[in-house]
């Protein structure tokens, strides 16, 4: 079924505002990335940024919060607004509710940004206590999360209305997958909501004196791990259902795509202890349970790899592609939106394999807290996810604004530079990690650097420089597109790419379109994997650590 629906001008503006905030955050946050890389290479510019930016750690916190939290959350809520409206081919049921959600997110962002910029919240993006930030930072983060929930409720009302009017009809994939992502996020963020509301906020306001850092970490990673799938699933929506159309093909299997999303719903949350393998307060048996569940979430990712590549191959063969692997060359590599997503997917193979190394307990003891970990997440969130979001923006922004993408060749160069820069950068971090270099450390200032790290530190600086050029190119292309005076003609209007499935989705099993069993499965698994430990840690709560300002 091809979709001919179009968003109204106000809906386009609404989605566009989400993207504007997201891209602004990316633009600002990404500036600090190369500064960290340059510091490693011995070109420390932080002393010159005073009094604006006080330290490496303030820069690192801004980088992590703006890129990992703000760029992603705003882009995703905007994109899911699009997939809900466009997928269901109907306006939001309560657009004002969604507007309230967005306003809450923006107010929260401003509230968190003030202490961040004033160096009052230099606690990195994981904000582990006992490092203590200004209360406005915690309040701001809470408002961003609550605002995204409110937007999610708007999607649910819209979906419920659609379902009422279309009983028995298979839900359109992009709307289904977007709403599922939001449901997962709403359950996942309960951890951080409890952490902030019961501990960090009252503590920072002076209502309680001390916190329990172990319990806080458990709450945090209840959210922190599924957070990575909240970033990834919108990219998967594009890979499963949009990229195939962009390459001239069809979605290889609607059923497999749905199954993968259901598995992510069930499996994303109950595995946070793989971030806490070294925490003394979590018993080994529970670390083992979470390790097993971590390896099970590998399956939907491999299903994704096979299904998406099958769709790409189908598309490439429609364009005359032949051979066992030569068909790859028949993909539209000149289209920047396609190329950047393919390159992001290729990097994700390596990020995923690194993730499996992290998840293996014995290896984790070697890798944890080394630069290997940022090496891993620059291939996942900063490559697969960010490159896909950039690729989406290369068609979505022209669609929303009615403007032509400015200089597609520049956008193509941007894609390849990000790819090359990330290979250089993440390779150096992975190797440095294996050599024992600690993460979150201004290595240039460390007195213990062995000579064998030097060439890799320089490599990190080089990668950072290439990524910096790519980021600037991205911003230039987007700003020039939005501000261009030239409107497209009717025949040049972008039609959002939504692929048809090879087989009619109506023939796929009905249980792949039923929410109850999967929601129950998710809840049961969370209770099994987290219930006993949460009970144990809460009943033995040790509020014994005062706050520290280590910056
Ligand atoms: Fe991770 C730490 C384990 C995936 C992000 N991870 C992190 C942190 C972040 C992060 C931000 O077990 C650091 C947190 C912090 O600050 O402390 N991660 C995994 C595992 C996976 C995984 C097992 N991570 C992700 C994704 C992320 C992300 C996705 C962001 C989006 N991670 C860990 C562990 C740690 C960790 C431990 C803790 C480390 C420590 O000690 O602190 C798996 O889900 C990965 C499975 C994925 C694959 C790849 C499949 C390949 C596909 C590509 C298809 C290709 C296409 C292109 C479409 C096996 C789907 C084709 C192109 C053509 C041209 C044909």
Short mmCIF file of C-alpha atoms in Angstrom, two decimals, residues 156-339:
data_model
loop_
_atom_site.label_atom_id
_atom_site.label_comp_id
_atom_site.label_asym_id
_atom_site.label_seq_id
_atom_site.Cartn_x
_atom_site.Cartn_y
_atom_site.Cartn_z
CA UNK A 156 -1.43 6.43 22.00
CA UNK A 157 -4.69 8.41 21.79
CA UNK A 158 -4.18 8.81 18.06
CA UNK A 159 -3.46 5.11 17.63
CA UNK A 160 -6.47 4.12 19.76
CA UNK A 161 -8.73 6.27 17.58
CA UNK A 162 -7.29 4.70 14.43
CA UNK A 163 -7.77 1.21 15.87
CA UNK A 164 -11.41 2.00 16.76
CA UNK A 165 -12.07 3.02 13.18
CA UNK A 166 -10.06 0.15 11.68
CA UNK A 167 -10.85 -2.97 13.69
CA UNK A 168 -8.97 -6.04 12.51
CA UNK A 169 -6.76 -4.09 10.10
CA UNK A 170 -2.99 -4.71 10.43
CA UNK A 171 -1.39 -1.60 11.95
CA UNK A 172 0.87 0.19 9.45
CA UNK A 173 4.46 -0.75 10.24
CA UNK A 174 6.05 2.69 10.73
CA UNK A 175 3.29 3.81 13.10
CA UNK A 176 3.34 0.50 14.97
CA UNK A 177 7.13 0.51 15.36
CA UNK A 178 7.22 4.16 16.44
CA UNK A 179 4.55 3.67 19.08
CA UNK A 180 6.28 0.52 20.35
CA UNK A 181 9.51 2.51 20.71
CA UNK A 182 7.66 5.08 22.81
CA UNK A 183 6.05 2.38 25.00
CA UNK A 184 9.47 0.84 25.65
CA UNK A 185 10.87 4.29 26.52
CA UNK A 186 8.06 5.01 28.97
CA UNK A 187 8.70 1.81 30.91
CA UNK A 188 12.47 2.22 30.69
CA UNK A 189 12.50 5.76 32.07
CA UNK A 190 10.72 4.68 35.27
CA UNK A 191 14.19 3.83 36.67
CA UNK A 192 15.66 7.28 36.22
CA UNK A 193 12.38 8.91 37.29
CA UNK A 194 12.52 7.08 40.62
CA UNK A 195 16.24 7.85 40.97
CA UNK A 196 15.73 11.58 40.47
CA UNK A 197 12.47 12.01 42.37
CA UNK A 198 13.33 9.91 45.43
CA UNK A 199 17.04 10.68 45.71
CA UNK A 200 18.81 13.18 43.51
CA UNK A 201 16.29 16.01 43.51
CA UNK A 202 15.54 16.01 47.29
CA UNK A 203 19.30 15.64 47.92
CA UNK A 204 20.26 18.54 45.68
CA UNK A 205 17.51 20.66 47.28
CA UNK A 206 18.93 19.90 50.73
CA UNK A 207 15.86 17.89 51.85
CA UNK A 208 17.97 14.79 52.47
CA UNK A 209 21.65 14.87 53.32
CA UNK A 210 23.02 11.71 51.80
CA UNK A 211 22.40 9.25 48.96
CA UNK A 212 22.95 5.58 48.23
CA UNK A 213 25.24 5.53 45.15
CA UNK A 214 24.77 1.79 44.56
CA UNK A 215 20.98 1.97 44.46
CA UNK A 216 21.21 5.11 42.30
CA UNK A 217 23.37 3.23 39.76
CA UNK A 218 20.86 0.37 39.67
CA UNK A 219 18.01 2.79 39.00
CA UNK A 220 20.11 4.60 36.42
CA UNK A 221 21.01 1.50 34.40
CA UNK A 222 17.41 0.28 34.53
CA UNK A 223 16.93 3.24 32.18
CA UNK A 224 20.44 3.56 30.80
CA UNK A 225 20.56 0.33 28.87
CA UNK A 226 17.14 0.50 27.17
CA UNK A 227 18.02 4.12 26.42
CA UNK A 228 20.41 2.76 23.78
CA UNK A 229 17.55 0.88 22.11
CA UNK A 230 15.40 3.99 22.32
CA UNK A 231 18.11 5.56 20.17
CA UNK A 232 18.46 2.55 17.91
CA UNK A 233 14.83 1.61 17.17
CA UNK A 234 13.94 4.79 15.24
CA UNK A 235 17.02 4.10 13.09
CA UNK A 236 15.71 0.57 12.60
CA UNK A 237 12.35 2.00 11.47
CA UNK A 238 14.24 3.75 8.71
CA UNK A 239 16.38 0.70 7.84
CA UNK A 240 13.41 -1.69 7.78
CA UNK A 241 10.73 0.42 6.16
CA UNK A 242 12.22 3.49 4.49
CA UNK A 243 15.66 2.64 3.19
CA UNK A 244 14.28 -0.26 1.04
CA UNK A 245 12.03 2.24 -0.75
CA UNK A 246 14.95 4.66 -1.20
CA UNK A 247 16.97 1.94 -2.91
CA UNK A 248 14.09 1.05 -5.21
CA UNK A 249 12.93 -2.12 -3.48
CA UNK A 250 10.49 -3.48 -0.96
CA UNK A 251 10.51 -4.48 2.66
CA UNK A 252 11.73 -8.07 2.69
CA UNK A 253 9.47 -9.20 5.52
CA UNK A 254 6.91 -7.22 7.48
CA UNK A 255 6.49 -10.17 9.89
CA UNK A 256 10.18 -10.46 10.74
CA UNK A 257 10.39 -6.70 11.24
CA UNK A 258 7.47 -6.78 13.68
CA UNK A 259 8.90 -9.77 15.50
CA UNK A 260 12.25 -7.98 15.93
CA UNK A 261 10.49 -4.94 17.39
CA UNK A 262 8.45 -7.07 19.81
CA UNK A 263 11.63 -8.81 20.94
CA UNK A 264 13.23 -5.41 21.56
CA UNK A 265 10.20 -4.40 23.63
CA UNK A 266 10.45 -7.52 25.79
CA UNK A 267 14.24 -7.72 26.05
CA UNK A 268 15.53 -4.14 26.15
CA UNK A 269 14.96 -3.38 29.82
CA UNK A 270 15.91 -6.44 31.93
CA UNK A 271 19.66 -6.38 31.23
CA UNK A 272 21.04 -3.25 32.82
CA UNK A 273 23.41 -5.11 35.17
CA UNK A 274 25.80 -5.65 32.27
CA UNK A 275 26.80 -2.04 32.97
CA UNK A 276 27.37 -2.99 36.61
CA UNK A 277 29.55 -6.08 36.33
CA UNK A 278 32.12 -4.42 38.59
CA UNK A 279 29.59 -3.11 41.14
CA UNK A 280 30.24 -4.83 44.47
CA UNK A 281 26.61 -4.43 45.59
CA UNK A 282 25.11 -6.62 42.84
CA UNK A 283 25.41 -10.39 43.46
CA UNK A 284 27.18 -12.44 40.78
CA UNK A 285 24.08 -14.58 40.07
CA UNK A 286 22.13 -11.52 38.94
CA UNK A 287 24.99 -10.36 36.77
CA UNK A 288 24.88 -13.80 35.14
CA UNK A 289 21.10 -13.57 34.52
CA UNK A 290 21.52 -10.14 32.89
CA UNK A 291 24.49 -11.41 30.83
CA UNK A 292 22.32 -14.21 29.40
CA UNK A 293 19.54 -11.75 28.59
CA UNK A 294 22.08 -9.42 26.96
CA UNK A 295 23.13 -12.16 24.58
CA UNK A 296 19.47 -12.84 23.77
CA UNK A 297 19.01 -9.24 22.55
CA UNK A 298 21.71 -10.04 20.01
CA UNK A 299 19.10 -12.10 18.09
CA UNK A 300 16.75 -9.28 17.04
CA UNK A 301 19.83 -7.34 15.91
CA UNK A 302 20.98 -10.22 13.75
CA UNK A 303 17.42 -10.63 12.43
CA UNK A 304 17.64 -6.97 11.52
CA UNK A 305 20.97 -7.38 9.76
CA UNK A 306 19.66 -10.28 7.63
CA UNK A 307 16.24 -8.79 6.90
CA UNK A 308 17.47 -5.30 6.06
CA UNK A 309 20.29 -6.58 3.86
CA UNK A 310 17.78 -8.86 2.08
CA UNK A 311 15.60 -5.80 1.39
CA UNK A 312 18.63 -3.89 0.11
CA UNK A 313 19.62 -6.78 -2.12
CA UNK A 314 16.10 -6.98 -3.50
CA UNK A 315 16.20 -3.26 -4.29
CA UNK A 316 19.67 -3.45 -5.84
CA UNK A 317 18.63 -6.35 -8.08
CA UNK A 318 15.63 -4.30 -9.29
CA UNK A 319 18.23 -1.73 -10.41
CA UNK A 320 20.16 -4.34 -12.36
CA UNK A 321 22.50 -5.45 -9.58
CA UNK A 322 23.95 -8.92 -10.01
CA UNK A 323 26.45 -11.32 -8.47
CA UNK A 324 26.89 -12.64 -4.98
CA UNK A 325 28.09 -9.30 -3.60
CA UNK A 326 28.42 -7.05 -6.67
CA UNK A 327 24.77 -5.99 -6.25
CA UNK A 328 26.01 -3.73 -3.43
CA UNK A 329 27.43 -1.43 -6.11
CA UNK A 330 23.97 -1.09 -7.69
CA UNK A 331 22.64 0.62 -4.56
CA UNK A 332 22.13 4.38 -5.03
CA UNK A 333 25.41 5.39 -3.35
CA UNK A 334 25.15 8.89 -4.85
CA UNK A 335 22.04 9.65 -2.79
CA UNK A 336 23.46 11.13 0.46
CA UNK A 337 20.46 10.02 2.48
CA UNK A 338 21.04 6.40 1.40
CA UNK A 339 24.84 6.43 1.50
#
